[in-house]
mmCIF file with all atom_site columns, C-alpha atoms in Angstrom:
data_model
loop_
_atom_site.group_PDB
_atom_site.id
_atom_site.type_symbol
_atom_site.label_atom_id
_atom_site.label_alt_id
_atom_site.label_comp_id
_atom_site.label_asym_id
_atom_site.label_entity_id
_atom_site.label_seq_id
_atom_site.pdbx_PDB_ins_code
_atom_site.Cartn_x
_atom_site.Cartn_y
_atom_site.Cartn_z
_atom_site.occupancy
_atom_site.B_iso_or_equiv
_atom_site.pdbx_formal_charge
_atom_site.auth_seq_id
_atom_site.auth_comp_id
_atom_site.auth_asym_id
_atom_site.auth_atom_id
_atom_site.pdbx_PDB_model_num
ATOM 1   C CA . UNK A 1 1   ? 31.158  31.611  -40.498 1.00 50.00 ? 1281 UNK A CA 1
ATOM 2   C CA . UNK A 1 2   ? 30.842  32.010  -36.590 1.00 49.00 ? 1282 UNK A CA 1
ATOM 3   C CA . UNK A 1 3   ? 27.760  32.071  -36.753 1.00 46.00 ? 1283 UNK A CA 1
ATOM 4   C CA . UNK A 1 4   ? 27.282  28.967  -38.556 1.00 46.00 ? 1284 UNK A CA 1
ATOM 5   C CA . UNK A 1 5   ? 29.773  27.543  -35.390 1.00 40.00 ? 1285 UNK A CA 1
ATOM 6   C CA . UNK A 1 6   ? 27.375  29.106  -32.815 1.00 39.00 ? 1286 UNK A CA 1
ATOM 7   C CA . UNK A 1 7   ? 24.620  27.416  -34.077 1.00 40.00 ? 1287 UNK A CA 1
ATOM 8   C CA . UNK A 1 8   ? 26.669  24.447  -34.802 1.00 40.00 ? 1288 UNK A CA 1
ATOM 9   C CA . UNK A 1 9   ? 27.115  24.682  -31.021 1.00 38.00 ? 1289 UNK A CA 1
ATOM 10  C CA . UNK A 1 10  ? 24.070  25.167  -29.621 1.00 38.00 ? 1290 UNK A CA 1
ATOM 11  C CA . UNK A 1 11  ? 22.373  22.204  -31.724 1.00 36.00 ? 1291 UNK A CA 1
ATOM 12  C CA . UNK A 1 12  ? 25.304  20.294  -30.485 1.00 36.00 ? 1292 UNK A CA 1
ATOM 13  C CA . UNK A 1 13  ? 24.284  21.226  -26.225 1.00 36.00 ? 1293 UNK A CA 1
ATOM 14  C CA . UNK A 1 14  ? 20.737  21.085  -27.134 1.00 35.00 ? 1294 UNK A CA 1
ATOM 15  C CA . UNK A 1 15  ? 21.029  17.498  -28.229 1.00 37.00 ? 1295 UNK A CA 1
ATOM 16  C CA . UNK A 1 16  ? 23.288  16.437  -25.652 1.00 36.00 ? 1296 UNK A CA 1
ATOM 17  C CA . UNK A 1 17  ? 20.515  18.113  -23.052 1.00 38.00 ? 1297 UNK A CA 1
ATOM 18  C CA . UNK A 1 18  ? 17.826  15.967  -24.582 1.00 36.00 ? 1298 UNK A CA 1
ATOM 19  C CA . UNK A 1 19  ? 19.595  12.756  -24.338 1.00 36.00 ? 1299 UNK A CA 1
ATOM 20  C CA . UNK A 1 20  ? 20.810  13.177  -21.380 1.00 34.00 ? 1300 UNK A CA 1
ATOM 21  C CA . UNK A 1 21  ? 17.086  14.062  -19.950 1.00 36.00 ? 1301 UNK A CA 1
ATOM 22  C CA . UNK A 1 22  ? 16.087  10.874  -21.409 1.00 46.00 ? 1302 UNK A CA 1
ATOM 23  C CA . UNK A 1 23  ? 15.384  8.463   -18.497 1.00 52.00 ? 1303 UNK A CA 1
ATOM 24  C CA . UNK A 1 24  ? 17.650  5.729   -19.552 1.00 49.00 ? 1304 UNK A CA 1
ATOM 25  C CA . UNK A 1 25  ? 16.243  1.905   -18.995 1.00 63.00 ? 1305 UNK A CA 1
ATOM 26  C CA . UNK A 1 26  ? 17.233  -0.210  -16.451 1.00 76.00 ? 1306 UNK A CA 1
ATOM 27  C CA . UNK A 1 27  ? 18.550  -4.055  -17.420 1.00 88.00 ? 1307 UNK A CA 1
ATOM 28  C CA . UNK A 1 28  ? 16.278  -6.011  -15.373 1.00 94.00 ? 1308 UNK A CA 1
ATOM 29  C CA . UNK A 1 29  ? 16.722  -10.233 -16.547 1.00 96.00 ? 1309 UNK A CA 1
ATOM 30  C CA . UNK A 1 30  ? 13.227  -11.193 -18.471 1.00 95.00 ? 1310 UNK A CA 1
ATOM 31  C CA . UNK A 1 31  ? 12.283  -13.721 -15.381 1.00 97.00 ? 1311 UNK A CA 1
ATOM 32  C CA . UNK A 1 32  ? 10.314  -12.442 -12.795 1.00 98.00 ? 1312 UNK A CA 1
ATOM 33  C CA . UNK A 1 33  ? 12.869  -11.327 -9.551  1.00 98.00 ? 1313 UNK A CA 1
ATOM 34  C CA . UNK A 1 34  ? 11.503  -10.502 -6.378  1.00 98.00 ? 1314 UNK A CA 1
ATOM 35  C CA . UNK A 1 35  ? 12.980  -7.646  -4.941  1.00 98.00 ? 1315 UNK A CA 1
ATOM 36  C CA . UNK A 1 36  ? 11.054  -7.190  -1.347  1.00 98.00 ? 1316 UNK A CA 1
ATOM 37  C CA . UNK A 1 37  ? 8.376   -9.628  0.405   1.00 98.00 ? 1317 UNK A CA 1
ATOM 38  C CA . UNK A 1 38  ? 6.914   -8.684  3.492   1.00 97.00 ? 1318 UNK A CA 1
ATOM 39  C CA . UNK A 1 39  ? 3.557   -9.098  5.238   1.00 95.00 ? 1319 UNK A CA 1
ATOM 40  C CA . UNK A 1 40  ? 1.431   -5.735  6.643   1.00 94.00 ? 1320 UNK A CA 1
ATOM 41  C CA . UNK A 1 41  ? -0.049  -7.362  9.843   1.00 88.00 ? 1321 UNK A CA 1
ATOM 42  C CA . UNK A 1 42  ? -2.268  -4.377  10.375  1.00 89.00 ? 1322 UNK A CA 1
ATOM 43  C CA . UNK A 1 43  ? -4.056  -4.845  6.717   1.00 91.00 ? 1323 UNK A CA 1
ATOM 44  C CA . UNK A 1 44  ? -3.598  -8.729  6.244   1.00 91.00 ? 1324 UNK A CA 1
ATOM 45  C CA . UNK A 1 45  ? -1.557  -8.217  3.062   1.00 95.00 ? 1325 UNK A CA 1
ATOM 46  C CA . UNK A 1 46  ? 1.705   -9.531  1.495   1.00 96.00 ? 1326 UNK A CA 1
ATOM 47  C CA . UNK A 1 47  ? 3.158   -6.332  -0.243  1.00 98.00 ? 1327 UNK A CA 1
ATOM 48  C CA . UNK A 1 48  ? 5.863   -8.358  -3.359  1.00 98.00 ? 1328 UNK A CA 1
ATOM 49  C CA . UNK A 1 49  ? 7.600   -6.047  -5.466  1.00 98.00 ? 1329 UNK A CA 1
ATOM 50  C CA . UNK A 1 50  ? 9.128   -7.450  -8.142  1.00 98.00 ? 1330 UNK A CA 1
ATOM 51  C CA . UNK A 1 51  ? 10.405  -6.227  -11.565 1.00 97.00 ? 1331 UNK A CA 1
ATOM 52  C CA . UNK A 1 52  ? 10.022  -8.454  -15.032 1.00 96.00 ? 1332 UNK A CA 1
ATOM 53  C CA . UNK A 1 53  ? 12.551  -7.133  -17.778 1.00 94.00 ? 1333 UNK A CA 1
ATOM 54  C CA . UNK A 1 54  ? 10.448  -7.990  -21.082 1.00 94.00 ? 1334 UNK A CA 1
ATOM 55  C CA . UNK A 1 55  ? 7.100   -7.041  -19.670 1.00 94.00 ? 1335 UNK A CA 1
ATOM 56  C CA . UNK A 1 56  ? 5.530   -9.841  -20.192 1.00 94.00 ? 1336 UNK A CA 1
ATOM 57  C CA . UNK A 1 57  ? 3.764   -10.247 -16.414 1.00 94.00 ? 1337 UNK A CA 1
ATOM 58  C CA . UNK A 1 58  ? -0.043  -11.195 -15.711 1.00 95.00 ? 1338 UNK A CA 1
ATOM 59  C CA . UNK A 1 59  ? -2.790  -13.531 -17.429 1.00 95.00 ? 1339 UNK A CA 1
ATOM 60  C CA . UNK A 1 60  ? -6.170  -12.204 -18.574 1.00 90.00 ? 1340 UNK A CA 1
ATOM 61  C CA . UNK A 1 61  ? -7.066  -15.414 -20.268 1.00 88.00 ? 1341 UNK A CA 1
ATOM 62  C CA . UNK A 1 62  ? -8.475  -18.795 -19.317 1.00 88.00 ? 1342 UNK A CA 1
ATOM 63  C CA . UNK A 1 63  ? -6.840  -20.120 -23.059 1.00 87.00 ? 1343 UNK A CA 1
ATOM 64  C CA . UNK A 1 64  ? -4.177  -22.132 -23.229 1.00 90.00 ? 1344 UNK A CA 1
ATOM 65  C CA . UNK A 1 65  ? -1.322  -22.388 -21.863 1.00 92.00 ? 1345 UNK A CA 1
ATOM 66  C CA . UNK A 1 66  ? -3.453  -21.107 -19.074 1.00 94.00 ? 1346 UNK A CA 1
ATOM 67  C CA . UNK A 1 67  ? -6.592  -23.052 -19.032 1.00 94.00 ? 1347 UNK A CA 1
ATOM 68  C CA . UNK A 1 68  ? -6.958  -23.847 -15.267 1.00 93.00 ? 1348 UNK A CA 1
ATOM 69  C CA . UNK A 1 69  ? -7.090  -27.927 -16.188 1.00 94.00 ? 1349 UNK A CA 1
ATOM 70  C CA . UNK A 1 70  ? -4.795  -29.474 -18.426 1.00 93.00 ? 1350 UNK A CA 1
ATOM 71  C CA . UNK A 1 71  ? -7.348  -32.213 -19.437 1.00 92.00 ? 1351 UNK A CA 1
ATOM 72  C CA . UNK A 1 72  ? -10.728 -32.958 -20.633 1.00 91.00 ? 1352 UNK A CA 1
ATOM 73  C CA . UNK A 1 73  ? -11.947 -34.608 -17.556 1.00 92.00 ? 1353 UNK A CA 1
ATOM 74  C CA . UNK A 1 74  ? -11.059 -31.629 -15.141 1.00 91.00 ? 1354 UNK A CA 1
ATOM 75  C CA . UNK A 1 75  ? -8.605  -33.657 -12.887 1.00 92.00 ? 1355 UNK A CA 1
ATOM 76  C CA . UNK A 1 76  ? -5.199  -32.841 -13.569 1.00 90.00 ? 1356 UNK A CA 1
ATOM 77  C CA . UNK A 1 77  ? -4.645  -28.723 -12.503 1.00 91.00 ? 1357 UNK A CA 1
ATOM 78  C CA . UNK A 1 78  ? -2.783  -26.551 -14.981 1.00 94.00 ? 1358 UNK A CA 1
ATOM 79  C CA . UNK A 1 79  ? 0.625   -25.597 -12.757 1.00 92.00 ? 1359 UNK A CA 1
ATOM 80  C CA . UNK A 1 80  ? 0.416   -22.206 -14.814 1.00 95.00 ? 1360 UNK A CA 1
ATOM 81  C CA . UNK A 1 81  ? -3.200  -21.061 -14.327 1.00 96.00 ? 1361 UNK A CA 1
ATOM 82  C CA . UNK A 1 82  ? -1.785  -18.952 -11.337 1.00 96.00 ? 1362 UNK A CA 1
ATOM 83  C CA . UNK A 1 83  ? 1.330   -16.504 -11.779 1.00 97.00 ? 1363 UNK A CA 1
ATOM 84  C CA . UNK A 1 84  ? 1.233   -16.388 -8.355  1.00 97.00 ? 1364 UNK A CA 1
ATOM 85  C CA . UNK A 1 85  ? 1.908   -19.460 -6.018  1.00 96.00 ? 1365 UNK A CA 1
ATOM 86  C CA . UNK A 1 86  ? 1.821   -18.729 -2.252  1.00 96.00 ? 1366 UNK A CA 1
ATOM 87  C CA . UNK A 1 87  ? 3.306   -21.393 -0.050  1.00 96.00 ? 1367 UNK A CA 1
ATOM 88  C CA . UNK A 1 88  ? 2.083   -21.521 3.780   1.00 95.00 ? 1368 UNK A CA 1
ATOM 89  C CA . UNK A 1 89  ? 4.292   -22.327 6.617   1.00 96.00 ? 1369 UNK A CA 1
ATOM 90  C CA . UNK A 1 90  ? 3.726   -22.861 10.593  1.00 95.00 ? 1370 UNK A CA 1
ATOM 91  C CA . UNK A 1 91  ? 6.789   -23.375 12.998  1.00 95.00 ? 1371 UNK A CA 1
ATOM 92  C CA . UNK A 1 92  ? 6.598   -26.277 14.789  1.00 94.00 ? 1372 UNK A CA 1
ATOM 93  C CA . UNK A 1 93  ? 8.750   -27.343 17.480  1.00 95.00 ? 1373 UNK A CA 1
ATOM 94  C CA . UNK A 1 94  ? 11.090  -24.834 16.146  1.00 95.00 ? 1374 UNK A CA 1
ATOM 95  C CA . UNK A 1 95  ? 11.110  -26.065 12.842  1.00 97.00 ? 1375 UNK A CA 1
ATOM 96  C CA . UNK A 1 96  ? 9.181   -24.545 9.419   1.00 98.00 ? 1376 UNK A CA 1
ATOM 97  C CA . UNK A 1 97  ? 6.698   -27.009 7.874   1.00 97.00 ? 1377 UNK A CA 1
ATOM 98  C CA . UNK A 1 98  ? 4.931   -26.088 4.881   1.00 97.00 ? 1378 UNK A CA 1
ATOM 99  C CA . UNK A 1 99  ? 1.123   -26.599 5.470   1.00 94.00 ? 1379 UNK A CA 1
ATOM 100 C CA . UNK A 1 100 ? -0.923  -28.039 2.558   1.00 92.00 ? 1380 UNK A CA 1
ATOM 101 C CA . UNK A 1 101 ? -4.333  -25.981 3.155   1.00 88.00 ? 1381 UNK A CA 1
ATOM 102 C CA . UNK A 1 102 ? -7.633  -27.056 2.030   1.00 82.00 ? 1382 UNK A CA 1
ATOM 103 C CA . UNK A 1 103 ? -7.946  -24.332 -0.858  1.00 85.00 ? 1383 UNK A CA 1
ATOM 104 C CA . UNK A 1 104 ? -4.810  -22.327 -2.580  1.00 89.00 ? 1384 UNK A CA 1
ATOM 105 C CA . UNK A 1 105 ? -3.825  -19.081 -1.740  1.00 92.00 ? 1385 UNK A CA 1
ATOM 106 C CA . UNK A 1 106 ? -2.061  -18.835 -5.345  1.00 94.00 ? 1386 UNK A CA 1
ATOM 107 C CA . UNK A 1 107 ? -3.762  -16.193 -7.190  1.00 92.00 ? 1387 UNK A CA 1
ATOM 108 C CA . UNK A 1 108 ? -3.960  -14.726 -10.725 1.00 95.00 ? 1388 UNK A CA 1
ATOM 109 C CA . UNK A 1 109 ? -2.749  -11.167 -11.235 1.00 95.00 ? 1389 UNK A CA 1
ATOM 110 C CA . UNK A 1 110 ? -3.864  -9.560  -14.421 1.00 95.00 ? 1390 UNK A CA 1
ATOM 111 C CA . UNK A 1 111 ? -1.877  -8.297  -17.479 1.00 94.00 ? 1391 UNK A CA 1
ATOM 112 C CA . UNK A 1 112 ? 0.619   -5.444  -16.466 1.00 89.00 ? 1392 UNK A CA 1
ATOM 113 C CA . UNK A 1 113 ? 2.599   -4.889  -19.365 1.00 84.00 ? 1393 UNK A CA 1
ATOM 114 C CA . UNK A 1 114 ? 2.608   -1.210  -19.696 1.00 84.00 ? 1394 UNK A CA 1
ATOM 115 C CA . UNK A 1 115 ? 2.323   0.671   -23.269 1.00 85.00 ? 1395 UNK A CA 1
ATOM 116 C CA . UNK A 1 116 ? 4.946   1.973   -25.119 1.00 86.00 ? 1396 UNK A CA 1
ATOM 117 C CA . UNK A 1 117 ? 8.645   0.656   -26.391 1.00 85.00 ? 1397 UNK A CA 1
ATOM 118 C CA . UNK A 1 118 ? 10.146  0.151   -22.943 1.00 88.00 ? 1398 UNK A CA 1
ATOM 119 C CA . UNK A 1 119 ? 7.816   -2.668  -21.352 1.00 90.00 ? 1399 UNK A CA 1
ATOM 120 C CA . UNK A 1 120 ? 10.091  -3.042  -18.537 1.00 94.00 ? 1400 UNK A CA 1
ATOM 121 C CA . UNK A 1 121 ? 8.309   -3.771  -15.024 1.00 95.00 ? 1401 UNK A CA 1
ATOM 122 C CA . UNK A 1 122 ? 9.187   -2.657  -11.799 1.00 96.00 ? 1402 UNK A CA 1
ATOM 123 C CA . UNK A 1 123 ? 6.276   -3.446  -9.629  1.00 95.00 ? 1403 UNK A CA 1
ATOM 124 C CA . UNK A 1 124 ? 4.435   -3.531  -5.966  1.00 97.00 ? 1404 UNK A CA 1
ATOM 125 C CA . UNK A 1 125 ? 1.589   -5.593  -5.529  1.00 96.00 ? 1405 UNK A CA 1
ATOM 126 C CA . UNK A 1 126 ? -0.909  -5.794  -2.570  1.00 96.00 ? 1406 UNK A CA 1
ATOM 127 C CA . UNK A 1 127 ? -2.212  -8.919  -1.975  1.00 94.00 ? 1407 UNK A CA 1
ATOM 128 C CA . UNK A 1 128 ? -5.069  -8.585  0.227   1.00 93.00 ? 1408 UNK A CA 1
ATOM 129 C CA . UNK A 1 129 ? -5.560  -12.196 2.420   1.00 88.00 ? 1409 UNK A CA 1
ATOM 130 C CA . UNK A 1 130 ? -8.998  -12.110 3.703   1.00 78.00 ? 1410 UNK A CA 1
ATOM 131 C CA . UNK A 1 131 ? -9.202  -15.002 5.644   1.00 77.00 ? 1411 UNK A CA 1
ATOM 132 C CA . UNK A 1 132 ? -8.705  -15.743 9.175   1.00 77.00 ? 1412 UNK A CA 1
ATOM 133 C CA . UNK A 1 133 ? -4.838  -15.892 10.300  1.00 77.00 ? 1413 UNK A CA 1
ATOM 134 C CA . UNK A 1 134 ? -3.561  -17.873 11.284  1.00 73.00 ? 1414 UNK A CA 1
ATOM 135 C CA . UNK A 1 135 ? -5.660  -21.031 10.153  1.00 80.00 ? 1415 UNK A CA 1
ATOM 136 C CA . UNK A 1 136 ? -8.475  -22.567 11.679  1.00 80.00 ? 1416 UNK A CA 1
ATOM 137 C CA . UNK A 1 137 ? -6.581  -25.687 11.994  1.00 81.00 ? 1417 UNK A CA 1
ATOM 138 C CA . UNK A 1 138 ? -2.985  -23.938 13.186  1.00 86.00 ? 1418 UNK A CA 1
ATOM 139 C CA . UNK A 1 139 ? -1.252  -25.407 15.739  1.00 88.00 ? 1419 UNK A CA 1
ATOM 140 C CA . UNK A 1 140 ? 1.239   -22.642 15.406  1.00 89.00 ? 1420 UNK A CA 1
ATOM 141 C CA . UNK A 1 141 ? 0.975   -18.836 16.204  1.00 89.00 ? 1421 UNK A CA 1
ATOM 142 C CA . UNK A 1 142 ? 4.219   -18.509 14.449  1.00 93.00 ? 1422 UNK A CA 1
ATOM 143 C CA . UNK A 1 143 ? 3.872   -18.450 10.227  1.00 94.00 ? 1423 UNK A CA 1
ATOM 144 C CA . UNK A 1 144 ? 5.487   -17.278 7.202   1.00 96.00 ? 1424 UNK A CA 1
ATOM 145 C CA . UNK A 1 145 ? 5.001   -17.530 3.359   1.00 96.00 ? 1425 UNK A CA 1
ATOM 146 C CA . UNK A 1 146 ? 6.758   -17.644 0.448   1.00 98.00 ? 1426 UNK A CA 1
ATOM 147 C CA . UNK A 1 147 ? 6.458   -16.585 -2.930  1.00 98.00 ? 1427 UNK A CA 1
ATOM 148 C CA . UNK A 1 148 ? 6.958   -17.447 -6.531  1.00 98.00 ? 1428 UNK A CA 1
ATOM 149 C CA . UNK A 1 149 ? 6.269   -15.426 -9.349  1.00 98.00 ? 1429 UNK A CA 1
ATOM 150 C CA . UNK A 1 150 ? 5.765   -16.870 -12.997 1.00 98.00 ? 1430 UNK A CA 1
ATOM 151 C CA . UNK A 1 151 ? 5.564   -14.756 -16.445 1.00 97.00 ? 1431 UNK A CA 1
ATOM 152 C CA . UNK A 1 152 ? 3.737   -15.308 -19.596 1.00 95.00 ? 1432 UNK A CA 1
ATOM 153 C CA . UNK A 1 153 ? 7.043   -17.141 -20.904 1.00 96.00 ? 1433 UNK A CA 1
ATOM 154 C CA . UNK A 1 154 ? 6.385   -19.438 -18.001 1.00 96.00 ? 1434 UNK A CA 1
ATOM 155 C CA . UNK A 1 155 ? 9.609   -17.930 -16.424 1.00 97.00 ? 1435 UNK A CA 1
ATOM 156 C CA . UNK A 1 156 ? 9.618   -18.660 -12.498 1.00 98.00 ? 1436 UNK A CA 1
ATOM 157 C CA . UNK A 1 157 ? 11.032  -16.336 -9.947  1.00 98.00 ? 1437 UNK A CA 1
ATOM 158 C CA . UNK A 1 158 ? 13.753  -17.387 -7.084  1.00 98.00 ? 1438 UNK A CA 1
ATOM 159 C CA . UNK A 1 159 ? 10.843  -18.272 -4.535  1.00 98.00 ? 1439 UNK A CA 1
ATOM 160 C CA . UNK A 1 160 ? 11.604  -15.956 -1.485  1.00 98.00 ? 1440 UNK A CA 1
ATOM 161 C CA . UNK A 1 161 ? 9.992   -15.966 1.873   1.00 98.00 ? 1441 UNK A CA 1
ATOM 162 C CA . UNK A 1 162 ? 8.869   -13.333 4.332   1.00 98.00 ? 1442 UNK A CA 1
ATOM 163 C CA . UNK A 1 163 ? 10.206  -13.421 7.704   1.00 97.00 ? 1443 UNK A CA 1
ATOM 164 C CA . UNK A 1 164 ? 8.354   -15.176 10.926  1.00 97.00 ? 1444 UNK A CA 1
ATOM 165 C CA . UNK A 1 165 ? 5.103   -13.543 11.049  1.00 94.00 ? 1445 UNK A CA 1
ATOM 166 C CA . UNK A 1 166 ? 3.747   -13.965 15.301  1.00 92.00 ? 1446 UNK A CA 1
ATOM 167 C CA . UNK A 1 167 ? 0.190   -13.480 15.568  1.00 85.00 ? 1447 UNK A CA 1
ATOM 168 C CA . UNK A 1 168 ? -1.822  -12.282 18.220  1.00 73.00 ? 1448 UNK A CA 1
ATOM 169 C CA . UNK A 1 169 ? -4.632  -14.141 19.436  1.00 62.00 ? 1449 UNK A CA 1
#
């Protein structure tokens, strides 16, 4: 009979020693939130890191709902063909005025969702801005960008915006 107790026992602290090795999930909402946004100066990249809670970041298809135009003739631009949409910003006069620019910076980051049950994200991407900064046609040396993420589910992230960014000459 004790013995049947002292395995009874250790089955009992085994178990509780598994489960409580188990990494347990974290409750992130299913819409993209951006947790940090800031710009490397030295690399000319915007590092986001962001977590998704159902996993169900990135596009690796040009089919719809993420053909790039939403009609036949090639006019009217798809809103979701990016999951990425970078806003551009100069300060002027002390104020911030978003710039339109003469090609996007919104970009397309591929399918993350990782294998396995838990397809929670929690992410950091490098975006890697190889063009000239600030602008050929700046009239500021004073910038900053902000953000919005978008999922599969065409769920959209609080936009948030990295602080001034001064640029040398």
């Amino acid at each position: 009979m004790g013995s049947r107790y002292l395995i009874l026992a250790f089955v009992t602290v085994l178990f509780a020693g598994i489960i409580s090795s188990c990494e347990r999930s974290k409750d992130f909402p299913d819409e993209p939130v951006i947790n940090s946004l800031e710009f490397d100066s030295v690399n000319k990249a915007l590092i986001i890191n962001f977590t998704d809670g159902d996993g169900d970041f990135g596009i690796d298809s040009d089919a719809p709902p993420f053909q790039q135009y939403l009609d036949a003739d090639s006019t009217i631009l798809n809103p979701y063909y990016y999951n990425l949409w970078l806003d551009y910003y100069e300060k002027r006069d002390g104020e911030w005025e978003l710039i339109e620019t003469p090609s996007t910076f919104n970009f397309r980051i591929p399918v993350l969702t990782p294998a396995g049950q838990n397809k929670q994200l929690d992410v950091k991407v490098t975006y890697d801005m190889d063009f000239d900064l600030p602008l050929p046609t700046a009239e500021s040396d004073t910038i900053k960008f902000g953000v919005t993420l978008v999922d599969r589910a065409k769920n959209s992230s609080i936009p948030k915006e990295t602080s001034a960014i001064v640029l040398a000459d």
